[in-house]
Structures are given as C-alpha cells and as structure tokens.
mmCIF file of C-alpha atoms in Angstrom:
data_model
loop_
_atom_site.group_PDB
_atom_site.id
_atom_site.type_symbol
_atom_site.label_atom_id
_atom_site.label_comp_id
_atom_site.label_asym_id
_atom_site.label_seq_id
_atom_site.Cartn_x
_atom_site.Cartn_y
_atom_site.Cartn_z
ATOM 1 C CA GLU A 970 -23.552 -4.889 6.959
ATOM 2 C CA ALA A 971 -23.228 -1.700 9.001
ATOM 3 C CA GLU A 972 -22.870 1.482 6.994
ATOM 4 C CA VAL A 973 -22.095 5.136 7.503
ATOM 5 C CA ALA A 974 -25.246 7.167 6.917
ATOM 6 C CA GLN A 975 -25.254 10.665 5.466
ATOM 7 C CA SER A 976 -28.027 13.082 4.647
ATOM 8 C CA PRO A 977 -29.060 14.740 2.517
ATOM 9 C CA ARG A 978 -27.593 12.964 -0.510
ATOM 10 C CA TYR A 979 -27.963 16.055 -2.679
ATOM 11 C CA LYS A 980 -28.283 19.704 -1.773
ATOM 12 C CA ILE A 981 -28.701 22.744 -3.986
ATOM 13 C CA THR A 982 -28.428 26.071 -2.259
ATOM 14 C CA GLU A 983 -27.955 29.666 -3.217
ATOM 15 C CA LYS A 984 -24.832 31.618 -2.476
ATOM 16 C CA SER A 985 -24.849 33.196 1.013
ATOM 17 C CA GLN A 986 -27.340 30.682 2.398
ATOM 18 C CA ALA A 987 -26.621 28.311 5.264
ATOM 19 C CA VAL A 988 -26.375 24.565 4.700
ATOM 20 C CA ALA A 989 -25.901 21.613 7.029
ATOM 21 C CA PHE A 990 -24.885 18.010 6.512
ATOM 22 C CA TRP A 991 -25.439 15.116 8.877
ATOM 23 C CA CYS A 992 -23.434 11.931 9.394
ATOM 24 C CA ASP A 993 -24.126 8.864 11.514
ATOM 25 C CA PRO A 994 -21.031 6.642 11.771
ATOM 26 C CA ILE A 995 -20.943 2.902 12.192
ATOM 27 C CA SER A 996 -21.852 1.976 15.756
ATOM 28 C CA GLY A 997 -18.790 1.770 17.955
ATOM 29 C CA HIS A 998 -16.567 3.864 15.704
ATOM 30 C CA ALA A 999 -14.970 6.515 17.872
ATOM 31 C CA THR A 1000 -13.134 8.303 15.060
ATOM 32 C CA LEU A 1001 -15.099 10.341 12.544
ATOM 33 C CA TYR A 1002 -13.828 12.314 9.560
ATOM 34 C CA TRP A 1003 -15.350 14.943 7.310
ATOM 35 C CA TYR A 1004 -13.831 15.369 3.857
ATOM 36 C CA ARG A 1005 -14.469 17.647 0.907
ATOM 37 C CA GLN A 1006 -13.856 16.222 -2.544
ATOM 38 C CA ILE A 1007 -13.803 18.414 -5.604
ATOM 39 C CA LEU A 1008 -14.292 16.637 -8.927
ATOM 40 C CA GLY A 1009 -10.999 15.228 -10.195
ATOM 41 C CA GLN A 1010 -9.235 15.559 -6.856
ATOM 42 C CA GLY A 1011 -8.745 13.382 -3.818
ATOM 43 C CA PRO A 1012 -10.694 13.869 -0.584
ATOM 44 C CA GLU A 1013 -9.397 16.749 1.532
ATOM 45 C CA LEU A 1014 -9.692 16.253 5.277
ATOM 46 C CA LEU A 1015 -11.695 19.060 6.870
ATOM 47 C CA VAL A 1016 -12.030 17.802 10.420
ATOM 48 C CA GLN A 1017 -11.271 14.668 12.414
ATOM 49 C CA PHE A 1018 -13.018 13.778 15.679
ATOM 50 C CA GLN A 1019 -12.038 11.311 18.349
ATOM 51 C CA ASP A 1020 -15.275 10.806 20.258
ATOM 52 C CA GLU A 1021 -16.507 14.379 20.796
ATOM 53 C CA SER A 1022 -13.066 15.989 20.617
ATOM 54 C CA VAL A 1023 -11.503 17.564 17.556
ATOM 55 C CA VAL A 1024 -8.213 15.895 16.648
ATOM 56 C CA ASP A 1025 -7.483 18.014 13.589
ATOM 57 C CA ASP A 1026 -9.316 20.858 11.900
ATOM 58 C CA SER A 1027 -6.360 22.620 10.350
ATOM 59 C CA GLN A 1028 -7.927 22.591 6.872
ATOM 60 C CA LEU A 1029 -11.399 23.677 7.987
ATOM 61 C CA PRO A 1030 -12.228 27.232 6.808
ATOM 62 C CA LYS A 1031 -13.357 28.331 10.214
ATOM 63 C CA ASP A 1032 -14.765 31.667 9.094
ATOM 64 C CA ARG A 1033 -17.639 29.837 7.409
ATOM 65 C CA PHE A 1034 -17.447 26.156 8.343
ATOM 66 C CA SER A 1035 -18.231 24.539 11.668
ATOM 67 C CA ALA A 1036 -18.452 20.944 12.795
ATOM 68 C CA GLU A 1037 -19.687 19.310 15.934
ATOM 69 C CA ARG A 1038 -20.062 15.880 17.412
ATOM 70 C CA LEU A 1039 -21.682 16.701 20.721
ATOM 71 C CA LYS A 1040 -22.301 13.226 22.119
ATOM 72 C CA GLY A 1041 -19.496 11.514 20.304
ATOM 73 C CA VAL A 1042 -21.818 9.687 17.953
ATOM 74 C CA ASP A 1043 -23.397 11.502 15.005
ATOM 75 C CA SER A 1044 -21.972 14.702 13.595
ATOM 76 C CA THR A 1045 -23.060 17.838 11.755
ATOM 77 C CA LEU A 1046 -21.028 19.948 9.339
ATOM 78 C CA LYS A 1047 -22.331 23.443 8.642
ATOM 79 C CA ILE A 1048 -21.456 26.079 6.092
ATOM 80 C CA GLN A 1049 -22.598 29.652 6.563
ATOM 81 C CA PRO A 1050 -22.600 31.495 4.237
ATOM 82 C CA ALA A 1051 -22.130 29.136 1.307
ATOM 83 C CA GLU A 1052 -19.947 30.298 -1.561
ATOM 84 C CA LEU A 1053 -19.782 29.112 -5.170
ATOM 85 C CA GLY A 1054 -16.418 27.451 -4.493
ATOM 86 C CA ASP A 1055 -18.004 25.215 -1.860
ATOM 87 C CA SER A 1056 -19.673 23.115 -4.545
ATOM 88 C CA ALA A 1057 -18.241 19.641 -3.982
ATOM 89 C CA MET A 1058 -18.926 16.207 -2.537
ATOM 90 C CA TYR A 1059 -18.828 16.134 1.254
ATOM 91 C CA LEU A 1060 -17.832 12.727 2.552
ATOM 92 C CA CYS A 1061 -18.046 11.377 6.069
ATOM 93 C CA ALA A 1062 -15.983 8.406 7.190
ATOM 94 C CA SER A 1063 -15.559 6.526 10.435
ATOM 95 C CA THR A 1064 -13.276 3.959 11.996
ATOM 96 C CA TYR A 1065 -12.495 2.298 15.279
ATOM 97 C CA THR A 1066 -9.879 4.218 17.242
ATOM 98 C CA PRO A 1067 -6.728 3.642 15.194
ATOM 99 C CA THR A 1068 -4.089 1.589 16.952
ATOM 100 C CA GLY A 1069 -1.032 0.170 15.304
ATOM 101 C CA ALA A 1070 -0.296 0.897 11.690
ATOM 102 C CA TYR A 1071 -3.370 -0.355 9.919
ATOM 103 C CA TRP A 1072 -6.959 0.743 10.043
ATOM 104 C CA GLU A 1073 -9.801 1.088 7.582
ATOM 105 C CA GLN A 1074 -11.949 4.127 7.012
ATOM 106 C CA TYR A 1075 -15.550 3.362 6.103
ATOM 107 C CA PHE A 1076 -17.124 6.053 3.975
ATOM 108 C CA GLY A 1077 -20.700 7.128 3.667
ATOM 109 C CA PRO A 1078 -22.270 7.812 0.252
ATOM 110 C CA GLY A 1079 -21.583 11.538 0.536
ATOM 111 C CA THR A 1080 -23.603 14.715 0.116
ATOM 112 C CA ARG A 1081 -23.243 16.423 -3.236
ATOM 113 C CA LEU A 1082 -23.522 20.192 -2.722
ATOM 114 C CA THR A 1083 -24.205 22.612 -5.542
ATOM 115 C CA VAL A 1084 -24.059 26.316 -4.747
ATOM 116 C CA THR A 1085 -25.739 28.576 -7.308
ATOM 117 C CA ARG B 1281 5.410 20.422 -2.360
ATOM 118 C CA LYS B 1282 2.208 18.547 -1.668
ATOM 119 C CA GLU B 1283 2.277 15.977 1.118
ATOM 120 C CA VAL B 1284 1.064 13.145 -1.083
ATOM 121 C CA GLU B 1285 1.502 13.180 -4.851
ATOM 122 C CA GLN B 1286 0.116 10.911 -7.529
ATOM 123 C CA ASP B 1287 0.152 10.950 -11.307
ATOM 124 C CA PRO B 1288 -3.497 11.627 -12.155
ATOM 125 C CA GLY B 1289 -3.328 9.678 -15.429
ATOM 126 C CA PRO B 1290 -5.502 8.476 -16.948
ATOM 127 C CA PHE B 1291 -3.775 5.186 -17.509
ATOM 128 C CA ASN B 1292 -5.490 3.555 -20.473
ATOM 129 C CA VAL B 1293 -4.621 -0.154 -20.748
ATOM 130 C CA PRO B 1294 -6.018 -3.237 -22.492
ATOM 131 C CA GLU B 1295 -7.478 -6.152 -20.597
ATOM 132 C CA GLY B 1296 -4.797 -8.479 -19.364
ATOM 133 C CA ALA B 1297 -2.147 -5.778 -19.086
ATOM 134 C CA THR B 1298 -0.004 -5.113 -16.043
ATOM 135 C CA VAL B 1299 -0.086 -1.561 -14.749
ATOM 136 C CA ALA B 1300 1.726 0.157 -11.890
ATOM 137 C CA PHE B 1301 1.028 3.355 -9.993
ATOM 138 C CA ASN B 1302 3.374 5.260 -7.720
ATOM 139 C CA CYS B 1303 2.640 7.670 -4.928
ATOM 140 C CA THR B 1304 5.237 9.864 -3.230
ATOM 141 C CA TYR B 1305 4.938 11.369 0.239
ATOM 142 C CA SER B 1306 6.868 14.135 1.932
ATOM 143 C CA ASN B 1307 6.621 13.328 5.651
ATOM 144 C CA SER B 1308 9.370 10.862 6.519
ATOM 145 C CA ALA B 1309 7.704 10.210 9.888
ATOM 146 C CA SER B 1310 4.598 8.714 8.262
ATOM 147 C CA GLN B 1311 3.808 5.244 9.546
ATOM 148 C CA SER B 1312 0.712 4.024 7.730
ATOM 149 C CA PHE B 1313 0.016 3.715 4.038
ATOM 150 C CA PHE B 1314 -3.038 2.591 2.118
ATOM 151 C CA TRP B 1315 -4.544 2.267 -1.324
ATOM 152 C CA TYR B 1316 -8.243 3.064 -1.703
ATOM 153 C CA ARG B 1317 -10.359 2.504 -4.786
ATOM 154 C CA GLN B 1318 -13.068 4.956 -5.853
ATOM 155 C CA ASP B 1319 -15.563 4.183 -8.581
ATOM 156 C CA CYS B 1320 -17.138 7.039 -10.492
ATOM 157 C CA ARG B 1321 -19.445 9.070 -8.228
ATOM 158 C CA LYS B 1322 -19.082 6.546 -5.409
ATOM 159 C CA GLU B 1323 -17.350 6.682 -2.055
ATOM 160 C CA PRO B 1324 -13.768 5.440 -1.606
ATOM 161 C CA LYS B 1325 -13.253 1.912 -0.306
ATOM 162 C CA LEU B 1326 -10.118 0.342 1.116
ATOM 163 C CA LEU B 1327 -8.274 -1.756 -1.443
ATOM 164 C CA MET B 1328 -5.297 -2.700 0.681
ATOM 165 C CA SER B 1329 -2.996 -1.533 3.417
ATOM 166 C CA VAL B 1330 0.687 -1.292 2.510
ATOM 167 C CA TYR B 1331 2.982 -3.227 4.795
ATOM 168 C CA SER B 1332 6.657 -2.490 5.230
ATOM 169 C CA SER B 1333 7.521 -5.872 3.761
ATOM 170 C CA GLY B 1334 5.137 -5.441 0.849
ATOM 171 C CA ASN B 1335 1.948 -7.393 0.428
ATOM 172 C CA GLU B 1336 -0.056 -9.153 -2.221
ATOM 173 C CA ASP B 1337 -3.767 -9.769 -2.573
ATOM 174 C CA GLY B 1338 -4.596 -11.768 -5.662
ATOM 175 C CA ARG B 1339 -3.703 -9.663 -8.688
ATOM 176 C CA PHE B 1340 -2.754 -6.661 -6.565
ATOM 177 C CA THR B 1341 0.662 -6.038 -5.035
ATOM 178 C CA ALA B 1342 1.596 -3.075 -2.858
ATOM 179 C CA GLN B 1343 5.139 -2.021 -2.001
ATOM 180 C CA LEU B 1344 6.630 0.579 0.328
ATOM 181 C CA ASN B 1345 9.999 2.233 -0.230
ATOM 182 C CA ARG B 1346 10.784 4.293 2.854
ATOM 183 C CA ALA B 1347 14.196 5.431 1.638
ATOM 184 C CA SER B 1348 12.698 7.073 -1.438
ATOM 185 C CA GLN B 1349 9.388 7.848 0.270
ATOM 186 C CA TYR B 1350 7.006 6.266 -2.152
ATOM 187 C CA ILE B 1351 4.474 3.477 -2.301
ATOM 188 C CA SER B 1352 3.408 1.557 -5.346
ATOM 189 C CA LEU B 1353 0.467 -0.495 -6.522
ATOM 190 C CA LEU B 1354 0.837 -3.154 -9.196
ATOM 191 C CA ILE B 1355 -2.187 -4.643 -10.902
ATOM 192 C CA ARG B 1356 -1.623 -7.783 -12.962
ATOM 193 C CA ASP B 1357 -3.965 -9.229 -15.575
ATOM 194 C CA SER B 1358 -6.163 -6.112 -15.605
ATOM 195 C CA LYS B 1359 -9.926 -6.614 -15.800
ATOM 196 C CA LEU B 1360 -12.552 -4.249 -17.148
ATOM 197 C CA SER B 1361 -13.877 -4.051 -13.588
ATOM 198 C CA ASP B 1362 -10.557 -2.604 -12.401
ATOM 199 C CA SER B 1363 -11.465 0.684 -14.100
ATOM 200 C CA ALA B 1364 -11.613 3.201 -11.265
ATOM 201 C CA THR B 1365 -9.596 5.878 -9.496
ATOM 202 C CA TYR B 1366 -6.909 4.614 -7.132
ATOM 203 C CA LEU B 1367 -6.238 6.864 -4.158
ATOM 204 C CA CYS B 1368 -3.037 6.776 -2.152
ATOM 205 C CA VAL B 1369 -3.464 7.554 1.550
ATOM 206 C CA VAL B 1370 -0.668 8.376 3.953
ATOM 207 C CA GLU B 1371 -0.940 8.966 7.660
ATOM 208 C CA SER B 1372 0.553 12.409 7.703
ATOM 209 C CA SER B 1373 1.430 13.128 11.293
ATOM 210 C CA GLY B 1374 3.782 10.378 12.359
ATOM 211 C CA GLY B 1375 1.542 8.468 14.724
ATOM 212 C CA SER B 1376 -1.432 10.783 15.098
ATOM 213 C CA TYR B 1377 -3.512 8.853 12.568
ATOM 214 C CA ILE B 1378 -4.415 11.905 10.488
ATOM 215 C CA PRO B 1379 -4.865 10.706 6.895
ATOM 216 C CA THR B 1380 -3.884 12.610 3.766
ATOM 217 C CA PHE B 1381 -5.195 11.512 0.396
ATOM 218 C CA GLY B 1382 -3.465 11.920 -2.928
ATOM 219 C CA ARG B 1383 -5.487 13.259 -5.837
ATOM 220 C CA GLY B 1384 -5.904 9.773 -7.265
ATOM 221 C CA THR B 1385 -4.816 7.977 -10.416
ATOM 222 C CA SER B 1386 -7.468 7.142 -12.982
ATOM 223 C CA LEU B 1387 -7.305 3.700 -14.603
ATOM 224 C CA ILE B 1388 -9.297 2.781 -17.681
ATOM 225 C CA VAL B 1389 -9.165 -0.833 -18.803
ATOM 226 C CA HIS B 1390 -10.521 -1.382 -22.312
ATOM 227 C CA PRO B 1391 -11.411 -4.589 -24.181
#
C-alpha cells in the first residue's frame, strides 16, 4: 500500500537554529498539505500545494517558516530560526486533486520537533 | 469564533454504550465534511465522509445539519478499540478544498 513518507521522524534542535522537514507524497497525488499539531489540539493547516503552486499559506508564519514543492512532487518545510513554541508534530498529507465533495487525505507518520 | 468547534471531552463510556459527538462550523458556504480518527501519537486517518443525506458504516453513523451548521458522529455498541480522538474536518472555503480541522474529541471506552 502506498504511503506518504516523512523524514526525519524525530528532531531535537536548539532555539534559533534552522530545521527542515521533508515529505514525499503518494505517487500521483497533486495536492500536498503541511500541518502543525500541538498536543491536545487538532492539526492546523500551514500550507497547501496544488502541484508546485501554493493554494493557501494564510496560517504560515512567513517570518520564520518557508515551504517549497519545486517539481510538484516532494516538499520541504523549513523553520529558521526555531523558537520554543514551534515544538509540535509536523504532519504532511496528500490527496488526488479534489473534485466533487469527497476526498481523502493520506497522512504521513509526522515529524516530532522538540525545540530546547 | 473558531471555524470548527468540537467538545474536547474526554468522553468516558463503557463497552457497548452508544456515544455521539457534535461539531459546529461557522462557514455556511462549506461543502465537504469529514470525520477522521487519530490514535495516540499516530497520524489521522479518514473514518468517513459526511453526506448531505447522512450515511452509515457499520456501527458508525454521520449526519449533517446545514441549517444549524453542525455535523455529528454516532458510535453504537462501543468497542475498546474505538478509543481514540475523533477529528471533525470541514472544507472551509466554499469550494476551494481547503480543510480546517477541529481540535478533536477524545473517546475512552472502558471494560
């Protein structure tokens, strides 16, 4: 069964350092999402791509976060500099281009970030 | 007001009980609604889409009330394995397929 791949699975970094996360969606999925999930809360959408284009990044803290999906396949999310409040699970999800009312997001296992 | 609101619980029920969760949304133009299940420290997985006419999948029933802007999930004959967090997802931009998650409702089923 095809899966969304993410790496690393765990990352510990010091405050003010740079950190990057990688996601490889299921083959053929044109839509890719990055979420941040703080313990006890639901996933918060950071950025949504359709192929290589950004559909929505209204919740992305652009002063420190950046995301790219240059060839419309895999994607990288970067934080620079990391802050203590960035400690969370970073989830990547993908789907076929949504049409109609119903579609399924497939999530990767996530990257758990701890900022010290 | 948050776009998607859920009672975080936890709902603590015995095996065999029936339990229902509600989720309210603020954008009346929303077109797509889903319930996802998330086990502890795992990624979310789709439980079921919510159709306008309501839908049932085994012990699970989902309903949509557009007039009152809420969706519901009913679980009958609860199993220990149903213990998880149930996340409500609403497409928040009226056709642009941008999903918004609720904070989730925690369910604990005990023997």
